[in-house]
PDB file of C-alpha atoms in Angstrom:
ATOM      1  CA  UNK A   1      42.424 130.830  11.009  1.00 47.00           C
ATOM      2  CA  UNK A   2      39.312 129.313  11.929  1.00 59.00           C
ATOM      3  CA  UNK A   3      39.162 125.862  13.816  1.00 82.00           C
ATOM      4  CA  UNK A   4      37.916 122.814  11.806  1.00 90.00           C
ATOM      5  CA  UNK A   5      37.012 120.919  14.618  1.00 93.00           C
ATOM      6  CA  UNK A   6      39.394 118.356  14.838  1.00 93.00           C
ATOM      7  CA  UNK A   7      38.757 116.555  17.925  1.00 95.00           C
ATOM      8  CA  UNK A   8      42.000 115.413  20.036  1.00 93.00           C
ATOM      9  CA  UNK A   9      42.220 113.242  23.153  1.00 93.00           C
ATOM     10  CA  UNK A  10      44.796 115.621  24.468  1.00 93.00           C
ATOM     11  CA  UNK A  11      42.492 118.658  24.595  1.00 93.00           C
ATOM     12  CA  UNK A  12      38.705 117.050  24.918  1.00 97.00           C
ATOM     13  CA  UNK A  13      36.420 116.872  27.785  1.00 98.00           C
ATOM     14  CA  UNK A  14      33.300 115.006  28.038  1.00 98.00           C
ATOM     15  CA  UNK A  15      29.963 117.005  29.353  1.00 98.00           C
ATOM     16  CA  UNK A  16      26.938 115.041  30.467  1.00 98.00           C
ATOM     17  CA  UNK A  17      24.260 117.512  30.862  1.00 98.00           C
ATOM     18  CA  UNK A  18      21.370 116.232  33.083  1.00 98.00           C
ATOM     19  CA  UNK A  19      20.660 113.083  31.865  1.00 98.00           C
ATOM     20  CA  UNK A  20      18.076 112.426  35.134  1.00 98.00           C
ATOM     21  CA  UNK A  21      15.248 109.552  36.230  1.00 95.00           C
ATOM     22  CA  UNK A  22      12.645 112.570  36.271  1.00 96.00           C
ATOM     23  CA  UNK A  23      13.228 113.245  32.534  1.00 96.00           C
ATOM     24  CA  UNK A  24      12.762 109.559  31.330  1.00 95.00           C
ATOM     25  CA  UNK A  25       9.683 110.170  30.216  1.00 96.00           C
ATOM     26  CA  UNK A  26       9.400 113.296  28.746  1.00 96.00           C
ATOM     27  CA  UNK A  27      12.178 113.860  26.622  1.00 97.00           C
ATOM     28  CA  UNK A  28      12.172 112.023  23.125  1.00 95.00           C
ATOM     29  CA  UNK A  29      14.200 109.297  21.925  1.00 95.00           C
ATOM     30  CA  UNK A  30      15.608 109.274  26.039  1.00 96.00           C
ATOM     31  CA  UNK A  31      16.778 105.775  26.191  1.00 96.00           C
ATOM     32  CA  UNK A  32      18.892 106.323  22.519  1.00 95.00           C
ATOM     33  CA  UNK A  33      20.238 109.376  23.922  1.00 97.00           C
ATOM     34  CA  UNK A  34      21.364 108.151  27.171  1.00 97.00           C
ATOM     35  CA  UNK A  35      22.517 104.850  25.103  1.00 96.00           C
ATOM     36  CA  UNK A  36      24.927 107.082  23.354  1.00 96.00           C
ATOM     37  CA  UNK A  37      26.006 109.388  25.777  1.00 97.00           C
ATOM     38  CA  UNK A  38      26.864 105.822  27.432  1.00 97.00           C
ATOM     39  CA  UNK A  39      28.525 104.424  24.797  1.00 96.00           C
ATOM     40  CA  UNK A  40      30.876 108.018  24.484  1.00 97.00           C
ATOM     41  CA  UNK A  41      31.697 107.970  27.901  1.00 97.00           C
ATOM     42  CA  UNK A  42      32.652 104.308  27.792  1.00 96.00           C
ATOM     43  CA  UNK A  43      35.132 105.744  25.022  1.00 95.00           C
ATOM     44  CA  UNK A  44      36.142 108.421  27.379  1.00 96.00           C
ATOM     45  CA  UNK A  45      37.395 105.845  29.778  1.00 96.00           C
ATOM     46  CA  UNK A  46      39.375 103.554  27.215  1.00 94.00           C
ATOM     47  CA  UNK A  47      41.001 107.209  26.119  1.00 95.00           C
ATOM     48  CA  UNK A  48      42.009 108.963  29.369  1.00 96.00           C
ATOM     49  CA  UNK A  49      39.038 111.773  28.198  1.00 97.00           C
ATOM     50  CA  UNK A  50      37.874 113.454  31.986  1.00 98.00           C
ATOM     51  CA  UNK A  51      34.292 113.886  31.596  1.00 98.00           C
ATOM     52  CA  UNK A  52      31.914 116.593  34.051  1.00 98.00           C
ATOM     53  CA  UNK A  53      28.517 115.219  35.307  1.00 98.00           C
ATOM     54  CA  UNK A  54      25.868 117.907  36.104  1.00 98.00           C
ATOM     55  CA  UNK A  55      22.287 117.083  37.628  1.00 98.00           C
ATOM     56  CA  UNK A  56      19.615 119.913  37.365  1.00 97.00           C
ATOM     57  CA  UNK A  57      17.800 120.202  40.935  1.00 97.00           C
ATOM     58  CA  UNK A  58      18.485 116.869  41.762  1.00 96.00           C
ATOM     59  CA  UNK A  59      15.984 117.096  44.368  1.00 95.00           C
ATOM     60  CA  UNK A  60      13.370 117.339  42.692  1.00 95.00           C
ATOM     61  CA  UNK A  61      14.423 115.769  39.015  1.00 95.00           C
ATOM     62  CA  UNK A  62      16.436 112.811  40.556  1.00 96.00           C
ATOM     63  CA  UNK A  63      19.652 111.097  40.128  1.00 97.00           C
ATOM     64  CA  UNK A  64      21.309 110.331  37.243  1.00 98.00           C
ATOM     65  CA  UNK A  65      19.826 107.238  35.144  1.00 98.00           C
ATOM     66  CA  UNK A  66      21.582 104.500  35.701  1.00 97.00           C
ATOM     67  CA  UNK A  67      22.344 102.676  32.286  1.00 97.00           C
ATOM     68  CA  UNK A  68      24.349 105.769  31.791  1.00 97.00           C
ATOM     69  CA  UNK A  69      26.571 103.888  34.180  1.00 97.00           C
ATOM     70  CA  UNK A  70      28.188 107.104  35.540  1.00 97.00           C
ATOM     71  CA  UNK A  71      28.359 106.629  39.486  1.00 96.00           C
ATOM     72  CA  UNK A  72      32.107 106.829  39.584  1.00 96.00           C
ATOM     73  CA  UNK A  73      31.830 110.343  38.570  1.00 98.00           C
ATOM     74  CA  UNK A  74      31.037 113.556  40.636  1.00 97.00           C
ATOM     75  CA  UNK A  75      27.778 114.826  39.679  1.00 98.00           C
ATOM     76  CA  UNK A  76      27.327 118.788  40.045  1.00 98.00           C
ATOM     77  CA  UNK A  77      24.092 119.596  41.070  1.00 98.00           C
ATOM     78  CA  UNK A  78      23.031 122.913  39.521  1.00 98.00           C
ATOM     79  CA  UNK A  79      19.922 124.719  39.256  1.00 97.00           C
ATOM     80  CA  UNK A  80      21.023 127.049  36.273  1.00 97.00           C
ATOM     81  CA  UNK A  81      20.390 126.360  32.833  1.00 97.00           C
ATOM     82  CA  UNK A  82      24.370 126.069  32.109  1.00 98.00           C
ATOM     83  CA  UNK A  83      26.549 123.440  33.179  1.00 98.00           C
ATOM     84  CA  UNK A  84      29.415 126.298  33.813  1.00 98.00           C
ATOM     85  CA  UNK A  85      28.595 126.672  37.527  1.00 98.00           C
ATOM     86  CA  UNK A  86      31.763 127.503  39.647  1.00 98.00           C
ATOM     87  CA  UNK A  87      32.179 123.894  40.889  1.00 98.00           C
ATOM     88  CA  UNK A  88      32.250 122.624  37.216  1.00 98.00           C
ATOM     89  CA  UNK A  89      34.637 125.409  36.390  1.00 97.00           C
ATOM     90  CA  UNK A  90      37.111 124.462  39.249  1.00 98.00           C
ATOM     91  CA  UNK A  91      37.328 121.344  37.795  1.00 98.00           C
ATOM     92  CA  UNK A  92      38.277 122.339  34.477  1.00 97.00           C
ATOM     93  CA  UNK A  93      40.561 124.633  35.509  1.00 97.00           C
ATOM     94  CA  UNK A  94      42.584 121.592  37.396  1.00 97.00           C
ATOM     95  CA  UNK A  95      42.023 119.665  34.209  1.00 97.00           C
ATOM     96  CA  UNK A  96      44.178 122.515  32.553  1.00 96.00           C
ATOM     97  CA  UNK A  97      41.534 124.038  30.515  1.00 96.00           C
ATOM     98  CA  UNK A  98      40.371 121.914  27.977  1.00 97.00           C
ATOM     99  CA  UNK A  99      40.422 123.527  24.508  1.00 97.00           C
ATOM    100  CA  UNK A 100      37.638 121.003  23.302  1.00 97.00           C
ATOM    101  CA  UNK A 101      34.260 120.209  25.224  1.00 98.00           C
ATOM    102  CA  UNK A 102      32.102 117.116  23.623  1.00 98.00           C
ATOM    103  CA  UNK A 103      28.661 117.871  24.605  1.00 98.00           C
ATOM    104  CA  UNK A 104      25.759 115.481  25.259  1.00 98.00           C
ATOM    105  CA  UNK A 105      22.636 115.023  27.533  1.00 98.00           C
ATOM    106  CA  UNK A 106      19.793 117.692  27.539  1.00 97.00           C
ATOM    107  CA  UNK A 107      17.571 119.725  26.922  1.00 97.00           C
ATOM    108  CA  UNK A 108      18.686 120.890  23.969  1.00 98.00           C
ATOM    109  CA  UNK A 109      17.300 124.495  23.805  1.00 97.00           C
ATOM    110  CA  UNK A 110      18.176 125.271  27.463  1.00 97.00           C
ATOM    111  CA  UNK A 111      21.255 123.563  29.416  1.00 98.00           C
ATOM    112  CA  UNK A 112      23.063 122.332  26.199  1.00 98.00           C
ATOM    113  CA  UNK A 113      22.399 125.402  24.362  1.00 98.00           C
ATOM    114  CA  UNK A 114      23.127 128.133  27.578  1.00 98.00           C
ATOM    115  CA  UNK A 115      26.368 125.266  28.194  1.00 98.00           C
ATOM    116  CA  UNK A 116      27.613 125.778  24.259  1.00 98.00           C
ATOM    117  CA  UNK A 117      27.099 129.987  24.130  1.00 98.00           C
ATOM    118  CA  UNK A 118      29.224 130.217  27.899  1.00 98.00           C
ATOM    119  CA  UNK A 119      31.926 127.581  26.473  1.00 98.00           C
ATOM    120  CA  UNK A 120      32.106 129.079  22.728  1.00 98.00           C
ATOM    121  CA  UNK A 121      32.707 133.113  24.914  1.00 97.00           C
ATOM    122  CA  UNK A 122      35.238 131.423  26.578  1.00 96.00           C
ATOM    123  CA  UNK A 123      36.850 130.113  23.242  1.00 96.00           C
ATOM    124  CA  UNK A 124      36.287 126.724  24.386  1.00 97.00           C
ATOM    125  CA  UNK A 125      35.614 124.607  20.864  1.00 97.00           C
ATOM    126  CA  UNK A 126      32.192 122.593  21.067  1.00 98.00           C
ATOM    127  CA  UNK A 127      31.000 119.557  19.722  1.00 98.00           C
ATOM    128  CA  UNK A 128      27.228 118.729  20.221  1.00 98.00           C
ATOM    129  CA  UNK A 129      27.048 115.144  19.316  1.00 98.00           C
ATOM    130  CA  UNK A 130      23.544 115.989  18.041  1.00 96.00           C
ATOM    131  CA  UNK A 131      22.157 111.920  18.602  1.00 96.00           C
ATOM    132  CA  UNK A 132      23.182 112.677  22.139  1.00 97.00           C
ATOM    133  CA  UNK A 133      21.128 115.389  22.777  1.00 98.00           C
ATOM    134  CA  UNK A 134      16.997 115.784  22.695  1.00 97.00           C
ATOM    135  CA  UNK A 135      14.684 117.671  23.789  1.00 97.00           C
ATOM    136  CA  UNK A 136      10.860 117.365  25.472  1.00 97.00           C
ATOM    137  CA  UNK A 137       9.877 118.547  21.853  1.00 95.00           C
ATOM    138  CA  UNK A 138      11.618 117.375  18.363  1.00 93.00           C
ATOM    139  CA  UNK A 139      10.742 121.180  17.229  1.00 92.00           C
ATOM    140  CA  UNK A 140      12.602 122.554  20.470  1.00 95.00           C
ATOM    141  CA  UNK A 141      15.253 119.871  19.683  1.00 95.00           C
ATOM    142  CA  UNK A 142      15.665 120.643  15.850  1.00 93.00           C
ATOM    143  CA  UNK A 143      15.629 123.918  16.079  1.00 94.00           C
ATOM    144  CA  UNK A 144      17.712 124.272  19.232  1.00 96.00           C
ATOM    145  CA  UNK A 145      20.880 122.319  16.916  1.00 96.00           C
ATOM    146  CA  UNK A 146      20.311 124.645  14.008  1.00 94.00           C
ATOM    147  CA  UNK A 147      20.854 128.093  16.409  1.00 96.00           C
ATOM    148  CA  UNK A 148      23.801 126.350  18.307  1.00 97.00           C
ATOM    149  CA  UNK A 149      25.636 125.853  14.830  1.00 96.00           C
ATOM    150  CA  UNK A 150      24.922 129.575  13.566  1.00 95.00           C
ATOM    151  CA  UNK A 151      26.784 130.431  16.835  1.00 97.00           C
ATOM    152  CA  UNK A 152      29.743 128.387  16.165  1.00 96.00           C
ATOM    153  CA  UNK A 153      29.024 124.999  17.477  1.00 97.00           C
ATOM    154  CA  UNK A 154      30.253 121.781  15.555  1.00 97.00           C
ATOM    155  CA  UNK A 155      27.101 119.309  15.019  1.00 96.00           C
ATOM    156  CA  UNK A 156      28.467 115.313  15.134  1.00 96.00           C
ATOM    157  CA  UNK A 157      27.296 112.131  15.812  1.00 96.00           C
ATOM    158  CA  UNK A 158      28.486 109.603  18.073  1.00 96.00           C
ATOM    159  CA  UNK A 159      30.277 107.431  16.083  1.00 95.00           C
ATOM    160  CA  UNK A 160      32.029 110.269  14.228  1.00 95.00           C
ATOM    161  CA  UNK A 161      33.411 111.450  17.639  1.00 96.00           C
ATOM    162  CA  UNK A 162      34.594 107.853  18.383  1.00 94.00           C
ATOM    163  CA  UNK A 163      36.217 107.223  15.107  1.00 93.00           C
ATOM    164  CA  UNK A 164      37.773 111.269  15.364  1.00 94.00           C
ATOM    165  CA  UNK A 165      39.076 110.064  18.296  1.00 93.00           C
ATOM    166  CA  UNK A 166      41.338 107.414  17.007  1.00 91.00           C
ATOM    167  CA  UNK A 167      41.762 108.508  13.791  1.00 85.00           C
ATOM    168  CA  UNK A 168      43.574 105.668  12.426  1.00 85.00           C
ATOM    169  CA  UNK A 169      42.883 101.504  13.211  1.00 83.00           C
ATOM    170  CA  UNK A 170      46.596 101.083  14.071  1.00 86.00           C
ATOM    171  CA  UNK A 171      45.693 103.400  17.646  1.00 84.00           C
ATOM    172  CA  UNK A 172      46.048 101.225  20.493  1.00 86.00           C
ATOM    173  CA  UNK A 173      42.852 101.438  21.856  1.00 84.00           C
ATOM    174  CA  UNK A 174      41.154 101.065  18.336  1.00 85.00           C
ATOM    175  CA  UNK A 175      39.865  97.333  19.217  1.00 85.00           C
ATOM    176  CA  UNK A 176      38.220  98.423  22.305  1.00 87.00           C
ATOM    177  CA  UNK A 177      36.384 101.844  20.787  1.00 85.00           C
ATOM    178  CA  UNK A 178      35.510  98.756  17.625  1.00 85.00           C
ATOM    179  CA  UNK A 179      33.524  97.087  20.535  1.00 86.00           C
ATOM    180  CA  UNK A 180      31.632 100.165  20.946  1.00 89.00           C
ATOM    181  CA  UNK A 181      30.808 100.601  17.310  1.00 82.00           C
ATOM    182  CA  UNK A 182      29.554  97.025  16.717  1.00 82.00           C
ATOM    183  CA  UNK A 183      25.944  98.685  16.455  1.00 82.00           C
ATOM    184  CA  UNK A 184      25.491 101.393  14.660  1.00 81.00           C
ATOM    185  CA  UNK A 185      23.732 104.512  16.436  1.00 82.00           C
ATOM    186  CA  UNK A 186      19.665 104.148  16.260  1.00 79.00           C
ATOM    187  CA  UNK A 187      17.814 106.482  14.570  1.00 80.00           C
ATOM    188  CA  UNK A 188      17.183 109.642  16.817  1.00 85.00           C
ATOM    189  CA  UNK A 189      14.742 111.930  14.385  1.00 84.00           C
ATOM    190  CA  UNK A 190      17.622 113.979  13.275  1.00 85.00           C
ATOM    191  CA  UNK A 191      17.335 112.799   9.433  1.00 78.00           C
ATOM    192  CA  UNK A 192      14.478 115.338   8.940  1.00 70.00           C
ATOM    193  CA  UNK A 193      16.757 117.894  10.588  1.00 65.00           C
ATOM    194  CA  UNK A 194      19.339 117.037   8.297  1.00 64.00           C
ATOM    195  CA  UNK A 195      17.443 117.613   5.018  1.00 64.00           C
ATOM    196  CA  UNK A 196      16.682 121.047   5.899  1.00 58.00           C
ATOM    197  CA  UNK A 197      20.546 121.556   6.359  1.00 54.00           C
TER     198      UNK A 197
END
């Protein structure tokens, strides 16, 4: 039977996919996409979610941004256009496979899209939390979403994946993932995206 993309705390991991000082300006809607991929891995944290940081070329494209507020977390520098390098593997492997990977960072039609087709051959489930994700270009970004879910990739949002996540305002850390939801998600472009659905 085929998944319906329940997400589950038990089996998730959080990816954050190059979100670097380098790319600031060029990607659109970058400080709404790093905002959310903040705000999920905030949520990560309050849920016990492990969550894999890659950097592409780091030496040339930078460190992670800041306001993503990531520097407890090991950031795999990479120069492919997966995040699946053998370092980042390793580490899922000790995190006993995770059946579930929530995706976010960019650019859409390269690392996120390369990440989602070597996680979905590995049956790994994937959730592209599609305001968490961009693109230099809106078409590369629009366009790049629309492939990923022929191939078998769930498109979300970020509160969606926070709310999935709790599933029920009785959870014990439902108060703190509230805090999190207290402003709704900006617009990222994705409503013209959404029409053509």
């Amino acid at each position: 039977m085929a998944s319906i993309g329940r997400l589950s705390t038990k089996d998730a991991v959080l990816l954050l996919c190059d979100m670097q000082e380098k790319f600031r300006p060029n990607i659109f809607q970058f400080p709404n996409i790093v905002s959310n991929a903040a705000r999920l891995l905030k949520a990560s944290r309050v849920l016990g979610i492990p969550a894999i940081l890659t950097e592409q070329y780091p030496k040339g494209l930078g460190p992670t941004v800041l306001e993503l507020e990531a520097g407890d977390l090991t950031a795999y520098a990479k120069t492919s256009f997966t995040m699946m390098i053998d370092e980042v593997e390793k580490q899922m492997q000790a995190l006993g496979n995770p059946k579930q990977a929530i995706l976010c960072g960019i650019e859409a039609h390269a690392c996120i899209a390369c990440t989602t087709y070597d996680l979905l051959e590995k049956g790994i489930e994937v959730h592209i939390v599609a305001d968490a994700v961009s693109s230099r270009s809106q078409t590369d970004r629009l366009f790049a979403l629309s492939r990923l879910k022929q191939s078998g990739a769930f498109l979300t949002t970020t509160e969606a994946v926070l709310l999935q996540l709790v599933q029920d305002a009785k959870h014990p850390n439902f108060k703190e993932i509230q805090r999190l939801l207290a402003h709704p998600s900006p617009d990222t472009g994705l409503l013209s995206f959404f029409s053509a659905l």
